[in-house]
């Protein structure tokens, strides 16, 4: 018994006319009659009563039809689910993020994904340092990451969302806070509060690079992973810091912020993924981010 036999039976049981059934099946009438005879022979029962005027189901045929219909509905659902999965409209997606790079983009992206692709299960992981997100991408533990850029590694590709500027943060009572046109070079002999080194914090590498460009390596006296703690230490006069400008929105009392010059390095925010990733749902996420991938 093959699927073509069952499909032919279902269509004929619906049409009760060999000519119309054959047209729906895109075959000639003789092959349709042959399929029905083969099915009846295998079952050992007569499924249809045939006459020159009409075709009707036998009692056995009606029972067979009633039991086949749920199976074909389930088969149709399986076909539709398979096609949706192939188009990336269902399945699962592992999305990692780092706090400062994602606090604006992440909520809207999750909302859009659930609105347009409600059958995609999102596994959101974070916040994590950008370096850890990089390792998870390379290990195949994540499909995509909202993070600081650039992110380097074999097969890693990315798309930039926005650029943001850096600021100098220092206690408002610090003598340098009143200096007009404060430059990074003016901080060469100051103690620094910074994000941890060696833990994959992109912001630490960015701060070190900015200071090196100004001619010195920052002398870090305290490290912290939390931006609010960093600002508290700055307000207490423990040291100065170079931070993304959006952190100014914390409105920490006792901290003065001074922007870097317009030509200073900018902070890149974006999404990164492996170009070798075969998850169809990833393409849907990237499309929501405005990324045009091969085959789109």
GROMACS .gro file of C-alpha atoms in nm:
model
  296
    1UNK     CA    1   0.000   0.000   0.000
    2UNK     CA    2   0.152   0.327  -0.112
    3UNK     CA    3   0.063   0.687  -0.039
    4UNK     CA    4  -0.056   0.730  -0.398
    5UNK     CA    5  -0.317   0.459  -0.339
    6UNK     CA    6  -0.446   0.635  -0.028
    7UNK     CA    7  -0.447   0.975  -0.197
    8UNK     CA    8  -0.639   0.836  -0.493
    9UNK     CA    9  -0.894   0.681  -0.259
   10UNK     CA   10  -0.939   1.006  -0.066
   11UNK     CA   11  -0.995   1.212  -0.380
   12UNK     CA   12  -1.237   0.962  -0.532
   13UNK     CA   13  -1.424   0.931  -0.202
   14UNK     CA   14  -1.468   1.310  -0.210
   15UNK     CA   15  -1.563   1.346  -0.576
   16UNK     CA   16  -1.747   1.012  -0.624
   17UNK     CA   17  -1.668   1.054  -0.990
   18UNK     CA   18  -1.371   0.894  -1.168
   19UNK     CA   19  -1.338   1.166  -1.429
   20UNK     CA   20  -1.327   1.454  -1.179
   21UNK     CA   21  -1.102   1.260  -0.943
   22UNK     CA   22  -0.855   1.185  -1.220
   23UNK     CA   23  -0.843   1.552  -1.316
   24UNK     CA   24  -0.767   1.652  -0.956
   25UNK     CA   25  -0.493   1.392  -0.936
   26UNK     CA   26  -0.351   1.495  -1.277
   27UNK     CA   27  -0.363   1.139  -1.408
   28UNK     CA   28  -0.575   0.959  -1.666
   29UNK     CA   29  -0.882   0.766  -1.557
   30UNK     CA   30  -0.745   0.413  -1.626
   31UNK     CA   31  -0.446   0.452  -1.387
   32UNK     CA   32  -0.687   0.581  -1.120
   33UNK     CA   33  -0.909   0.276  -1.163
   34UNK     CA   34  -0.600   0.055  -1.143
   35UNK     CA   35  -0.492   0.215  -0.814
   36UNK     CA   36  -0.834   0.164  -0.658
   37UNK     CA   37  -0.840  -0.203  -0.766
   38UNK     CA   38  -0.491  -0.256  -0.619
   39UNK     CA   39  -0.599  -0.097  -0.291
   40UNK     CA   40  -0.915  -0.308  -0.273
   41UNK     CA   41  -0.717  -0.623  -0.349
   42UNK     CA   42  -0.467  -0.546  -0.071
   43UNK     CA   43  -0.740  -0.467   0.181
   44UNK     CA   44  -0.952  -0.760   0.073
   45UNK     CA   45  -1.269  -0.550   0.067
   46UNK     CA   46  -1.470  -0.353  -0.183
   47UNK     CA   47  -1.445   0.022  -0.122
   48UNK     CA   48  -1.674   0.157  -0.393
   49UNK     CA   49  -1.992   0.047  -0.561
   50UNK     CA   50  -1.962   0.138  -0.926
   51UNK     CA   51  -2.238   0.170  -1.180
   52UNK     CA   52  -2.274   0.346  -1.512
   53UNK     CA   53  -2.453   0.630  -1.337
   54UNK     CA   54  -2.275   0.683  -1.008
   55UNK     CA   55  -2.000   0.586  -0.767
   56UNK     CA   56  -2.079   0.537  -0.399
   57UNK     CA   57  -1.881   0.428  -0.096
   58UNK     CA   58  -1.948   0.087   0.052
   59UNK     CA   59  -1.985   0.049   0.428
   60UNK     CA   60  -1.621  -0.062   0.442
   61UNK     CA   61  -1.522   0.233   0.225
   62UNK     CA   62  -1.696   0.478   0.459
   63UNK     CA   63  -1.521   0.329   0.763
   64UNK     CA   64  -1.187   0.346   0.580
   65UNK     CA   65  -1.250   0.711   0.486
   66UNK     CA   66  -1.345   0.808   0.842
   67UNK     CA   67  -1.022   0.659   0.974
   68UNK     CA   68  -0.802   0.801   0.700
   69UNK     CA   69  -0.919   1.162   0.728
   70UNK     CA   70  -0.747   1.234   1.064
   71UNK     CA   71  -0.426   1.081   0.930
   72UNK     CA   72  -0.431   1.303   0.622
   73UNK     CA   73  -0.504   1.611   0.833
   74UNK     CA   74  -0.203   1.524   1.046
   75UNK     CA   75   0.004   1.465   0.734
   76UNK     CA   76  -0.101   1.804   0.597
   77UNK     CA   77  -0.004   1.968   0.926
   78UNK     CA   78   0.333   1.793   0.913
   79UNK     CA   79   0.389   1.917   0.556
   80UNK     CA   80   0.300   2.275   0.652
   81UNK     CA   81   0.521   2.261   0.963
   82UNK     CA   82   0.808   2.124   0.755
   83UNK     CA   83   0.773   2.402   0.500
   84UNK     CA   84   0.756   2.670   0.772
   85UNK     CA   85   1.070   2.528   0.932
   86UNK     CA   86   1.246   2.531   0.595
   87UNK     CA   87   1.149   2.896   0.548
   88UNK     CA   88   1.276   2.980   0.897
   89UNK     CA   89   0.929   3.067   1.026
   90UNK     CA   90   0.943   2.814   1.307
   91UNK     CA   91   1.211   2.643   1.515
   92UNK     CA   92   1.440   2.786   1.781
   93UNK     CA   93   1.696   3.064   1.791
   94UNK     CA   94   1.967   3.128   2.051
   95UNK     CA   95   2.036   3.501   2.085
   96UNK     CA   96   2.306   3.632   2.315
   97UNK     CA   97   2.361   3.992   2.413
   98UNK     CA   98   2.594   4.220   2.603
   99UNK     CA   99   2.428   4.477   2.824
  100UNK     CA  100   2.548   4.815   2.698
  101UNK     CA  101   2.542   4.713   2.332
  102UNK     CA  102   2.189   4.579   2.345
  103UNK     CA  103   1.975   4.775   2.588
  104UNK     CA  104   1.815   4.980   2.309
  105UNK     CA  105   1.797   4.724   2.027
  106UNK     CA  106   1.713   4.402   2.214
  107UNK     CA  107   1.354   4.477   2.334
  108UNK     CA  108   1.235   4.594   1.993
  109UNK     CA  109   1.400   4.303   1.814
  110UNK     CA  110   1.241   4.047   2.048
  111UNK     CA  111   0.903   4.218   2.009
  112UNK     CA  112   0.927   4.217   1.628
  113UNK     CA  113   1.035   3.854   1.620
  114UNK     CA  114   0.743   3.744   1.835
  115UNK     CA  115   0.500   3.955   1.632
  116UNK     CA  116   0.610   3.827   1.290
  117UNK     CA  117   0.741   3.480   1.378
  118UNK     CA  118   0.553   3.365   1.686
  119UNK     CA  119   0.649   3.001   1.617
  120UNK     CA  120   1.020   3.075   1.664
  121UNK     CA  121   1.125   2.996   2.021
  122UNK     CA  122   1.378   3.254   2.139
  123UNK     CA  123   1.645   3.147   2.386
  124UNK     CA  124   1.789   3.479   2.507
  125UNK     CA  125   2.123   3.456   2.689
  126UNK     CA  126   2.291   3.741   2.872
  127UNK     CA  127   2.409   3.991   2.950
  128UNK     CA  128   2.752   3.851   2.872
  129UNK     CA  129   3.086   4.016   2.787
  130UNK     CA  130   3.145   4.054   2.415
  131UNK     CA  131   3.443   3.818   2.436
  132UNK     CA  132   3.228   3.543   2.584
  133UNK     CA  133   2.965   3.595   2.317
  134UNK     CA  134   3.239   3.556   2.056
  135UNK     CA  135   3.343   3.221   2.202
  136UNK     CA  136   2.983   3.100   2.214
  137UNK     CA  137   2.935   3.191   1.849
  138UNK     CA  138   3.251   3.006   1.748
  139UNK     CA  139   3.150   2.702   1.956
  140UNK     CA  140   2.804   2.693   1.799
  141UNK     CA  141   2.634   2.766   2.132
  142UNK     CA  142   2.469   3.081   1.991
  143UNK     CA  143   2.306   3.161   1.659
  144UNK     CA  144   2.358   3.537   1.688
  145UNK     CA  145   2.482   3.799   1.933
  146UNK     CA  146   2.396   4.163   1.993
  147UNK     CA  147   2.730   4.306   2.090
  148UNK     CA  148   3.005   4.560   2.041
  149UNK     CA  149   3.195   4.544   1.716
  150UNK     CA  150   3.429   4.456   1.561
  151UNK     CA  151   3.413   4.089   1.652
  152UNK     CA  152   3.684   3.881   1.491
  153UNK     CA  153   3.697   3.508   1.432
  154UNK     CA  154   3.673   3.248   1.157
  155UNK     CA  155   3.341   3.279   0.971
  156UNK     CA  156   3.213   3.557   1.200
  157UNK     CA  157   3.028   3.826   1.009
  158UNK     CA  158   2.845   4.126   1.149
  159UNK     CA  159   2.611   4.412   1.076
  160UNK     CA  160   2.646   4.751   1.241
  161UNK     CA  161   2.337   4.917   1.390
  162UNK     CA  162   2.483   5.240   1.519
  163UNK     CA  163   2.786   5.433   1.641
  164UNK     CA  164   2.804   5.601   1.978
  165UNK     CA  165   3.061   5.829   2.134
  166UNK     CA  166   3.276   5.797   2.444
  167UNK     CA  167   3.291   6.036   2.739
  168UNK     CA  168   3.535   6.107   3.015
  169UNK     CA  169   3.376   6.055   3.358
  170UNK     CA  170   3.531   6.216   3.664
  171UNK     CA  171   3.418   6.344   4.001
  172UNK     CA  172   3.255   6.686   3.969
  173UNK     CA  173   3.495   6.812   4.238
  174UNK     CA  174   3.800   6.694   4.043
  175UNK     CA  175   4.025   6.986   3.930
  176UNK     CA  176   4.014   6.862   3.571
  177UNK     CA  177   3.636   6.885   3.564
  178UNK     CA  178   3.663   7.261   3.525
  179UNK     CA  179   3.925   7.250   3.250
  180UNK     CA  180   3.782   7.362   2.913
  181UNK     CA  181   3.849   7.131   2.620
  182UNK     CA  182   3.952   6.839   2.840
  183UNK     CA  183   4.155   6.584   2.641
  184UNK     CA  184   4.236   6.221   2.703
  185UNK     CA  185   4.606   6.313   2.725
  186UNK     CA  186   4.523   6.525   3.031
  187UNK     CA  187   4.437   6.202   3.216
  188UNK     CA  188   4.780   6.043   3.172
  189UNK     CA  189   4.870   6.061   3.542
  190UNK     CA  190   4.521   5.987   3.680
  191UNK     CA  191   4.408   5.660   3.840
  192UNK     CA  192   4.140   5.484   3.630
  193UNK     CA  193   3.828   5.287   3.710
  194UNK     CA  194   3.767   5.032   3.434
  195UNK     CA  195   3.586   4.724   3.322
  196UNK     CA  196   3.783   4.403   3.385
  197UNK     CA  197   4.068   4.301   3.159
  198UNK     CA  198   4.106   3.946   3.035
  199UNK     CA  199   3.733   3.870   3.063
  200UNK     CA  200   3.621   3.967   2.717
  201UNK     CA  201   3.494   4.316   2.797
  202UNK     CA  202   3.512   4.507   2.471
  203UNK     CA  203   3.481   4.837   2.659
  204UNK     CA  204   3.807   4.772   2.843
  205UNK     CA  205   3.993   4.717   2.518
  206UNK     CA  206   3.836   5.030   2.370
  207UNK     CA  207   3.942   5.241   2.671
  208UNK     CA  208   4.299   5.109   2.656
  209UNK     CA  209   4.315   5.180   2.282
  210UNK     CA  210   4.190   5.537   2.328
  211UNK     CA  211   4.449   5.603   2.598
  212UNK     CA  212   4.731   5.446   2.397
  213UNK     CA  213   4.639   5.669   2.105
  214UNK     CA  214   4.679   5.964   2.344
  215UNK     CA  215   5.027   5.842   2.440
  216UNK     CA  216   4.985   5.648   2.765
  217UNK     CA  217   4.857   5.323   2.913
  218UNK     CA  218   4.592   5.388   3.181
  219UNK     CA  219   4.682   5.307   3.541
  220UNK     CA  220   4.379   5.108   3.655
  221UNK     CA  221   4.325   5.100   4.032
  222UNK     CA  222   3.980   4.937   4.041
  223UNK     CA  223   3.786   4.711   3.808
  224UNK     CA  224   3.415   4.639   3.800
  225UNK     CA  225   3.172   4.468   3.562
  226UNK     CA  226   2.880   4.695   3.659
  227UNK     CA  227   2.849   5.043   3.505
  228UNK     CA  228   2.664   5.182   3.808
  229UNK     CA  229   2.940   5.064   4.041
  230UNK     CA  230   3.197   5.221   3.809
  231UNK     CA  231   3.019   5.557   3.830
  232UNK     CA  232   2.988   5.532   4.208
  233UNK     CA  233   3.364   5.484   4.234
  234UNK     CA  234   3.419   5.782   4.003
  235UNK     CA  235   3.184   5.998   4.213
  236UNK     CA  236   3.378   5.897   4.525
  237UNK     CA  237   3.699   6.029   4.369
  238UNK     CA  238   3.862   5.685   4.336
  239UNK     CA  239   3.955   5.751   3.976
  240UNK     CA  240   3.843   5.863   3.632
  241UNK     CA  241   3.693   5.655   3.353
  242UNK     CA  242   3.629   5.650   2.980
  243UNK     CA  243   3.276   5.525   2.916
  244UNK     CA  244   3.011   5.507   2.642
  245UNK     CA  245   2.812   5.831   2.641
  246UNK     CA  246   2.481   5.653   2.691
  247UNK     CA  247   2.590   5.568   3.046
  248UNK     CA  248   2.546   5.937   3.125
  249UNK     CA  249   2.173   5.861   3.134
  250UNK     CA  250   2.224   5.703   3.476
  251UNK     CA  251   2.242   6.063   3.612
  252UNK     CA  252   2.483   5.962   3.886
  253UNK     CA  253   2.516   6.244   4.141
  254UNK     CA  254   2.870   6.373   4.184
  255UNK     CA  255   2.992   6.271   3.838
  256UNK     CA  256   3.087   6.513   3.561
  257UNK     CA  257   3.094   6.399   3.198
  258UNK     CA  258   3.311   6.550   2.929
  259UNK     CA  259   3.275   6.435   2.566
  260UNK     CA  260   3.575   6.326   2.366
  261UNK     CA  261   3.659   6.531   2.052
  262UNK     CA  262   3.446   6.466   1.745
  263UNK     CA  263   3.733   6.283   1.572
  264UNK     CA  264   3.782   6.040   1.864
  265UNK     CA  265   3.708   5.669   1.808
  266UNK     CA  266   3.342   5.570   1.814
  267UNK     CA  267   3.180   5.266   1.968
  268UNK     CA  268   3.017   5.026   1.719
  269UNK     CA  269   2.700   4.838   1.811
  270UNK     CA  270   2.562   4.555   1.600
  271UNK     CA  271   2.474   4.190   1.551
  272UNK     CA  272   2.721   3.911   1.478
  273UNK     CA  273   2.673   3.554   1.356
  274UNK     CA  274   2.858   3.277   1.175
  275UNK     CA  275   2.822   3.280   0.798
  276UNK     CA  276   2.828   2.899   0.813
  277UNK     CA  277   2.519   2.884   1.039
  278UNK     CA  278   2.248   2.677   0.866
  279UNK     CA  279   1.958   2.760   1.102
  280UNK     CA  280   1.679   2.892   0.874
  281UNK     CA  281   1.534   3.098   1.161
  282UNK     CA  282   1.856   3.303   1.171
  283UNK     CA  283   1.774   3.449   0.830
  284UNK     CA  284   1.441   3.574   0.963
  285UNK     CA  285   1.609   3.744   1.258
  286UNK     CA  286   1.871   3.905   1.037
  287UNK     CA  287   1.600   4.032   0.801
  288UNK     CA  288   1.434   4.204   1.098
  289UNK     CA  289   1.772   4.369   1.161
  290UNK     CA  290   1.787   4.497   0.803
  291UNK     CA  291   2.049   4.245   0.694
  292UNK     CA  292   2.025   4.113   0.339
  293UNK     CA  293   2.181   3.767   0.323
  294UNK     CA  294   2.268   3.548   0.025
  295UNK     CA  295   1.957   3.394  -0.125
  296UNK     CA  296   1.723   3.669  -0.002
   0.00000   0.00000   0.00000
